[in-house]
Coordinates of C-alpha atoms in Angstrom, one line a residue:
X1227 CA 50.6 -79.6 99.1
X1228 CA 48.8 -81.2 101.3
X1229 CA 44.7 -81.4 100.8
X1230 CA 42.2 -80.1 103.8
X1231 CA 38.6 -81.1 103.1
X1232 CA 37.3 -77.3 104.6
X1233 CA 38.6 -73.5 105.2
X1234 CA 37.7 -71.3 108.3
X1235 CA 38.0 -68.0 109.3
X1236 CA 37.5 -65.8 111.6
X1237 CA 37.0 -68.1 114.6
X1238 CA 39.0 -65.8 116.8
X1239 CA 35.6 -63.5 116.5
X1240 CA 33.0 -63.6 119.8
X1241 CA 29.8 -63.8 117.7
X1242 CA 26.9 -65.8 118.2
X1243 CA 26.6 -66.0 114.4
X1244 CA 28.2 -69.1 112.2
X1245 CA 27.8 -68.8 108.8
X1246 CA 28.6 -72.0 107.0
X1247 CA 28.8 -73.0 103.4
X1248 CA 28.1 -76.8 102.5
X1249 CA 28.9 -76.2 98.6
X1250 CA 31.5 -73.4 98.5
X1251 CA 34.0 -74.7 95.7
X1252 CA 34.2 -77.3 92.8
X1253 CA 37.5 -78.7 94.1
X1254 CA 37.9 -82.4 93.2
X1255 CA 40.6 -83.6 96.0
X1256 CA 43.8 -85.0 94.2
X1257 CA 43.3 -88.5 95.7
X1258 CA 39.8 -88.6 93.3
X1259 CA 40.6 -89.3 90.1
X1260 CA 44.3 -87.1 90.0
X1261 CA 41.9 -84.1 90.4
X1262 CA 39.0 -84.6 88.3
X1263 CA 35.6 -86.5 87.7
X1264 CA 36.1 -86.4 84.0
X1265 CA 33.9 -83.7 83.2
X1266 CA 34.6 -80.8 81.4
X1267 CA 35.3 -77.4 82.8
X1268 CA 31.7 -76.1 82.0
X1269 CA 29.9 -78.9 83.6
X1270 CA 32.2 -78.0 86.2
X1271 CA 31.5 -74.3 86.3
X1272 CA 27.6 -75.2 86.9
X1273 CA 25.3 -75.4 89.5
X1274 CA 25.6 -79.4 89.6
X1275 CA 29.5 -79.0 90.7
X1276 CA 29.1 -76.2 93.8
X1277 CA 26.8 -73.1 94.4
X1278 CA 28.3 -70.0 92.5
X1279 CA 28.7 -67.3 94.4
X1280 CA 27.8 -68.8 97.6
X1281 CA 31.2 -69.0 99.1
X1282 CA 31.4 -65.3 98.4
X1283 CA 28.3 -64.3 99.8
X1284 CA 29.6 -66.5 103.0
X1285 CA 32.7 -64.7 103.6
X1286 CA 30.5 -61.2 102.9
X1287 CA 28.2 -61.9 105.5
X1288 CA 30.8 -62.9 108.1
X1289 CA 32.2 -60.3 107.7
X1290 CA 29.2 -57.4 108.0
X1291 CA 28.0 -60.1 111.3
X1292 CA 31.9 -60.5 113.1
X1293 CA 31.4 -64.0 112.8
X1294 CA 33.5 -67.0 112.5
X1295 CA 33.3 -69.3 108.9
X1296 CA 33.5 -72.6 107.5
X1297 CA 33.5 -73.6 103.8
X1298 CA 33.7 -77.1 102.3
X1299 CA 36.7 -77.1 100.0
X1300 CA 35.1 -80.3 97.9
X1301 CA 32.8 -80.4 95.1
X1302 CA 29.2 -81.7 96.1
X1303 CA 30.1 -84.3 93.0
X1304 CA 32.5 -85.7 95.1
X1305 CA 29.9 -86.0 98.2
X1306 CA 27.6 -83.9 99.2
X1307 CA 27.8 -82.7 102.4
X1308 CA 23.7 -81.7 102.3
X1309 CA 23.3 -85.2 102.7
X1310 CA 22.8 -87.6 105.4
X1311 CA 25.4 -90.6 104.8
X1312 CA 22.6 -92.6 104.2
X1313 CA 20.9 -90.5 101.6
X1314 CA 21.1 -92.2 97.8
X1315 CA 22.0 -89.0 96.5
X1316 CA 25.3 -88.6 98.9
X1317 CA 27.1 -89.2 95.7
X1318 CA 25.3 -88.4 92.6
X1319 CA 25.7 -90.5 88.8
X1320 CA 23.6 -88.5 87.2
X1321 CA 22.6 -84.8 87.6
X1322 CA 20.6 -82.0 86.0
X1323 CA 21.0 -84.5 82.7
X1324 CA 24.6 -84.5 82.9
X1325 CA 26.4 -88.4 83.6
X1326 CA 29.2 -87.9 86.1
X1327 CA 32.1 -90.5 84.6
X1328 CA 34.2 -90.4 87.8
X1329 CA 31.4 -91.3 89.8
X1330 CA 29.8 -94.1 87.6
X1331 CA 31.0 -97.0 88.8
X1332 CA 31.7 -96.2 92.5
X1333 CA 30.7 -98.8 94.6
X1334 CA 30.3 -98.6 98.5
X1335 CA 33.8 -98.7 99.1
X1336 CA 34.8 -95.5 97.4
X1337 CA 31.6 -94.0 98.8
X1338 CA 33.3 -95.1 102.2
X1339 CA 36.9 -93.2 101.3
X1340 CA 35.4 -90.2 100.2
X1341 CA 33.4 -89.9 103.5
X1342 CA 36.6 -90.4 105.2
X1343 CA 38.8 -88.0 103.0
X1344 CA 36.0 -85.0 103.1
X1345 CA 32.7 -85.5 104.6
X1346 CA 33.4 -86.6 108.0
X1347 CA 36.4 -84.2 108.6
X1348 CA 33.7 -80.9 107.3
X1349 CA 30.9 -82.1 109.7
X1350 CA 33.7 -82.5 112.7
X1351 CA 35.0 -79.5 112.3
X1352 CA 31.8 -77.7 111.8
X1353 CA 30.7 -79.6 114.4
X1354 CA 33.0 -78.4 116.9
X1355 CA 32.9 -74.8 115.8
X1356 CA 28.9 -74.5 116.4
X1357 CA 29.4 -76.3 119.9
X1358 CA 32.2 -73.4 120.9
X1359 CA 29.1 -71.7 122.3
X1360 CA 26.0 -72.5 124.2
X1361 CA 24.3 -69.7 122.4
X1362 CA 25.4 -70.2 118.7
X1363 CA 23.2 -69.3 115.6
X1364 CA 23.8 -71.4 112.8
X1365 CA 23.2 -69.4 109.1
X1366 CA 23.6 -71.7 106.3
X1367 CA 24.0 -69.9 103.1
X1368 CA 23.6 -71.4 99.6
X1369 CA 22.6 -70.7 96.4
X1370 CA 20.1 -71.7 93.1
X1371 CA 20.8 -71.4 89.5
X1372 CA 17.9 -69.7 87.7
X1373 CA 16.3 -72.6 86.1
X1374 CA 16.9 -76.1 85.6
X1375 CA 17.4 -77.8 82.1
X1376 CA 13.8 -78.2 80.7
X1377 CA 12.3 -76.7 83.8
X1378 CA 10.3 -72.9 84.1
X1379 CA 12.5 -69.8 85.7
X1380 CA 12.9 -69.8 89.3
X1381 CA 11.3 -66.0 90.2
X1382 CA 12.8 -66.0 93.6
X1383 CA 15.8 -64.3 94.5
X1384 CA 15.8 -65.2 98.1
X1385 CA 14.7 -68.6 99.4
X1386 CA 14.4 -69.7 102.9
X1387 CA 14.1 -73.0 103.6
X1388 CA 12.3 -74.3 106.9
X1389 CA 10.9 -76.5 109.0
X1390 CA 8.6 -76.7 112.4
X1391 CA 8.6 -76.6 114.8
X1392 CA 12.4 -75.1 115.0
X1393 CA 11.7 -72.3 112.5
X1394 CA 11.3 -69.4 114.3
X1395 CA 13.7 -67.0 113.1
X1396 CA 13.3 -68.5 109.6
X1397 CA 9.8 -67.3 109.8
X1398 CA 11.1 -63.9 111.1
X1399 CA 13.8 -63.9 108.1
X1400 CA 10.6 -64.5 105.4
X1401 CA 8.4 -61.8 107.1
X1402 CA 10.9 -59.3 107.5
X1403 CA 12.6 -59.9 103.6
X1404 CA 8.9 -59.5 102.5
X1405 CA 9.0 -56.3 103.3
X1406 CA 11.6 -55.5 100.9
X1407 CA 10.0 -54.1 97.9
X1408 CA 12.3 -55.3 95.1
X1409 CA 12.8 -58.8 96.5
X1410 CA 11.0 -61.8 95.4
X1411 CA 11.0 -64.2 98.6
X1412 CA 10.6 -67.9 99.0
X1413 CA 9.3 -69.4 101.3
X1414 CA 10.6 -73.1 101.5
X1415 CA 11.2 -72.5 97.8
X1416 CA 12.5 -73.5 95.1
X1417 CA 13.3 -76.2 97.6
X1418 CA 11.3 -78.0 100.8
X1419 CA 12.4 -77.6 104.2
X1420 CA 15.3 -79.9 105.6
X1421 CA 16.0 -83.8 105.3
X1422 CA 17.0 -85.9 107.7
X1423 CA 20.8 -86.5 108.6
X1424 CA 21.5 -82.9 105.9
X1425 CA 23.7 -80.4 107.6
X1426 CA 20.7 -78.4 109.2
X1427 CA 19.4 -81.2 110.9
X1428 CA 22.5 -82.6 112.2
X1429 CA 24.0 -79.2 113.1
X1430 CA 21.0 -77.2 114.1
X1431 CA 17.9 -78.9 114.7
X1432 CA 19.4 -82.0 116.6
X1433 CA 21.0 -79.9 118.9
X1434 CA 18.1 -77.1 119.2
X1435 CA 20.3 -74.5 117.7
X1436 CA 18.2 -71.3 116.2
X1437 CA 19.0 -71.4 112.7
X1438 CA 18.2 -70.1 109.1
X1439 CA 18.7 -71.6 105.6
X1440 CA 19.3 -68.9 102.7
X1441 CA 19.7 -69.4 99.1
X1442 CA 20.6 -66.9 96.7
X1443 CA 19.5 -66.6 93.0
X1444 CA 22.6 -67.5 91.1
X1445 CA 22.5 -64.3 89.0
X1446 CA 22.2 -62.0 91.4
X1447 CA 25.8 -63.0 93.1
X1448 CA 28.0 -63.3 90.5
X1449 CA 30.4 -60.5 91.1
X1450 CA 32.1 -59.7 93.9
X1451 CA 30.8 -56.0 94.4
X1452 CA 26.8 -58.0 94.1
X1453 CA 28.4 -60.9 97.1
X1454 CA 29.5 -58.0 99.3
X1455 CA 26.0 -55.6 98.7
X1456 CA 23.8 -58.6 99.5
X1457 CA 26.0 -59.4 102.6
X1458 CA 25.3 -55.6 103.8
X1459 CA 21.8 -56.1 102.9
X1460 CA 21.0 -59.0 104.6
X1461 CA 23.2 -59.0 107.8
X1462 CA 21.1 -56.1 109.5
X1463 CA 17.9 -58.3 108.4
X1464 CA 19.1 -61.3 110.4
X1465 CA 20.3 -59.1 113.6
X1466 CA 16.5 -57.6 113.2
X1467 CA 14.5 -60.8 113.0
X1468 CA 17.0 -62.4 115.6
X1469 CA 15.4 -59.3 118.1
X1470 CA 11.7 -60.2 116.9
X1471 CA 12.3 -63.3 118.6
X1472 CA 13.9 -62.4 121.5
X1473 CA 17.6 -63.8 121.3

């Protein structure tokens, strides 16, 4: 069978909206390793692998918007595609306290392959999808696991991330999830804003494209039924703060 280093759908759908989803799946590409990075299946079923639940919470909120998709179909241990091909931490050794053997001694040139065999074919194709339109709205969706190893629990089950001065309708997002009684929102939390060269900045604020980074609390999307109810909730939220500023 032969590997593709992303999934769409939907594209056939006349929306404004594109959801995306940089860490969908824990897939290790059968040309890495035969298929694995010599961890075992619970350090693969964490956070460090992919974003649990994301992918589903993706698809839900496609859906409820009428708007095309695109997953990566490759761990982030693999490469990250949240990263600029620059970054240091485009392929990770060490993460959350756990050694990653298949990546240990990768030197530059298997960093090179793997941005050949996965990175550069997601950020092409997601590339072209957000160009389709003059008017496209980029929605990033992600998510966070509780707590980190030694670390305090995350309270948050929404984050947006952020930054000026192309945050406007991430501002709108925060104000109008604050006014959801039962939801805990952060605000550039429990991360910072976007880095240079990640998928925001080369997809979104590069090309002046309105945009919003959401991450889901980990626990809160585990099932199905929980992916599709937050997709309902929040889909009308971003149509509303999309209004409050006027595109």
């Amino acid at each position: 069978m032969t590997y593709h280093p992303f999934h769409t759908a939907g594209e056939s759908r006349n929306s404004r909206w594109l959801v995306t989803c940089d860490h969908a799946t824990n897939t290790v590409p059968p040309q890495i390793g035969g298929g694995t990075l010599g961890l075992p299946q619970a350090d693969m079923s964490r956070h460090i692998a992919y974003d649990p639940g994301a992918a589903g919470l993706a698809h839900a909120l496609a859906d409820e918007l009428s708007a095309p998709l695109i997953t990566s179909n490759f761990s982030r241990l693999v490469i990250d595609p949240n990263r600029g091909e620059d970054d240091p931490t485009l392929l990770m050794k060490l993460y959350d306290g756990t050694i990653i053997p298949g990546n240990r001694h990768a030197d530059g040139a298997e960093l090179e392959r793997r941005k050949e065999l996965c990175y550069r074919p997601y950020h092409a194709e997601l590339g072209r999808m957000a160009a389709s339109r003059a008017d496209t709205i980029l929605i990033a969706v992600h998510s966070f696991t509780p707590q980190l190893r030694g670390r305090p629990p995350r309270p948050w089950h929404v984050g947006i991330l952020h930054s000026p001065p192309q945050n406007a309708l991430s501002v709108a997002m925060i104000d109008r999830l604050k006014l959801q009684e039962d939801v805990c929102v952060g605000d550039n939390e429990p991360y910072a804003g976007h880095q240079p060269g990640d998928s925001i900045h080369r997809h979104a604020l590069q090309n002046n494209r309105h945009h919003v980074l959401i991450e889901l609390r980990q626990d809160l999307i585990v099932t199905v039924e929980q992916q599709q109810a937050w997709g309902r909730r929040l889909a009308p939220i971003f149509e509303f703060a999309a209004r409050a500023i006027g595109i």
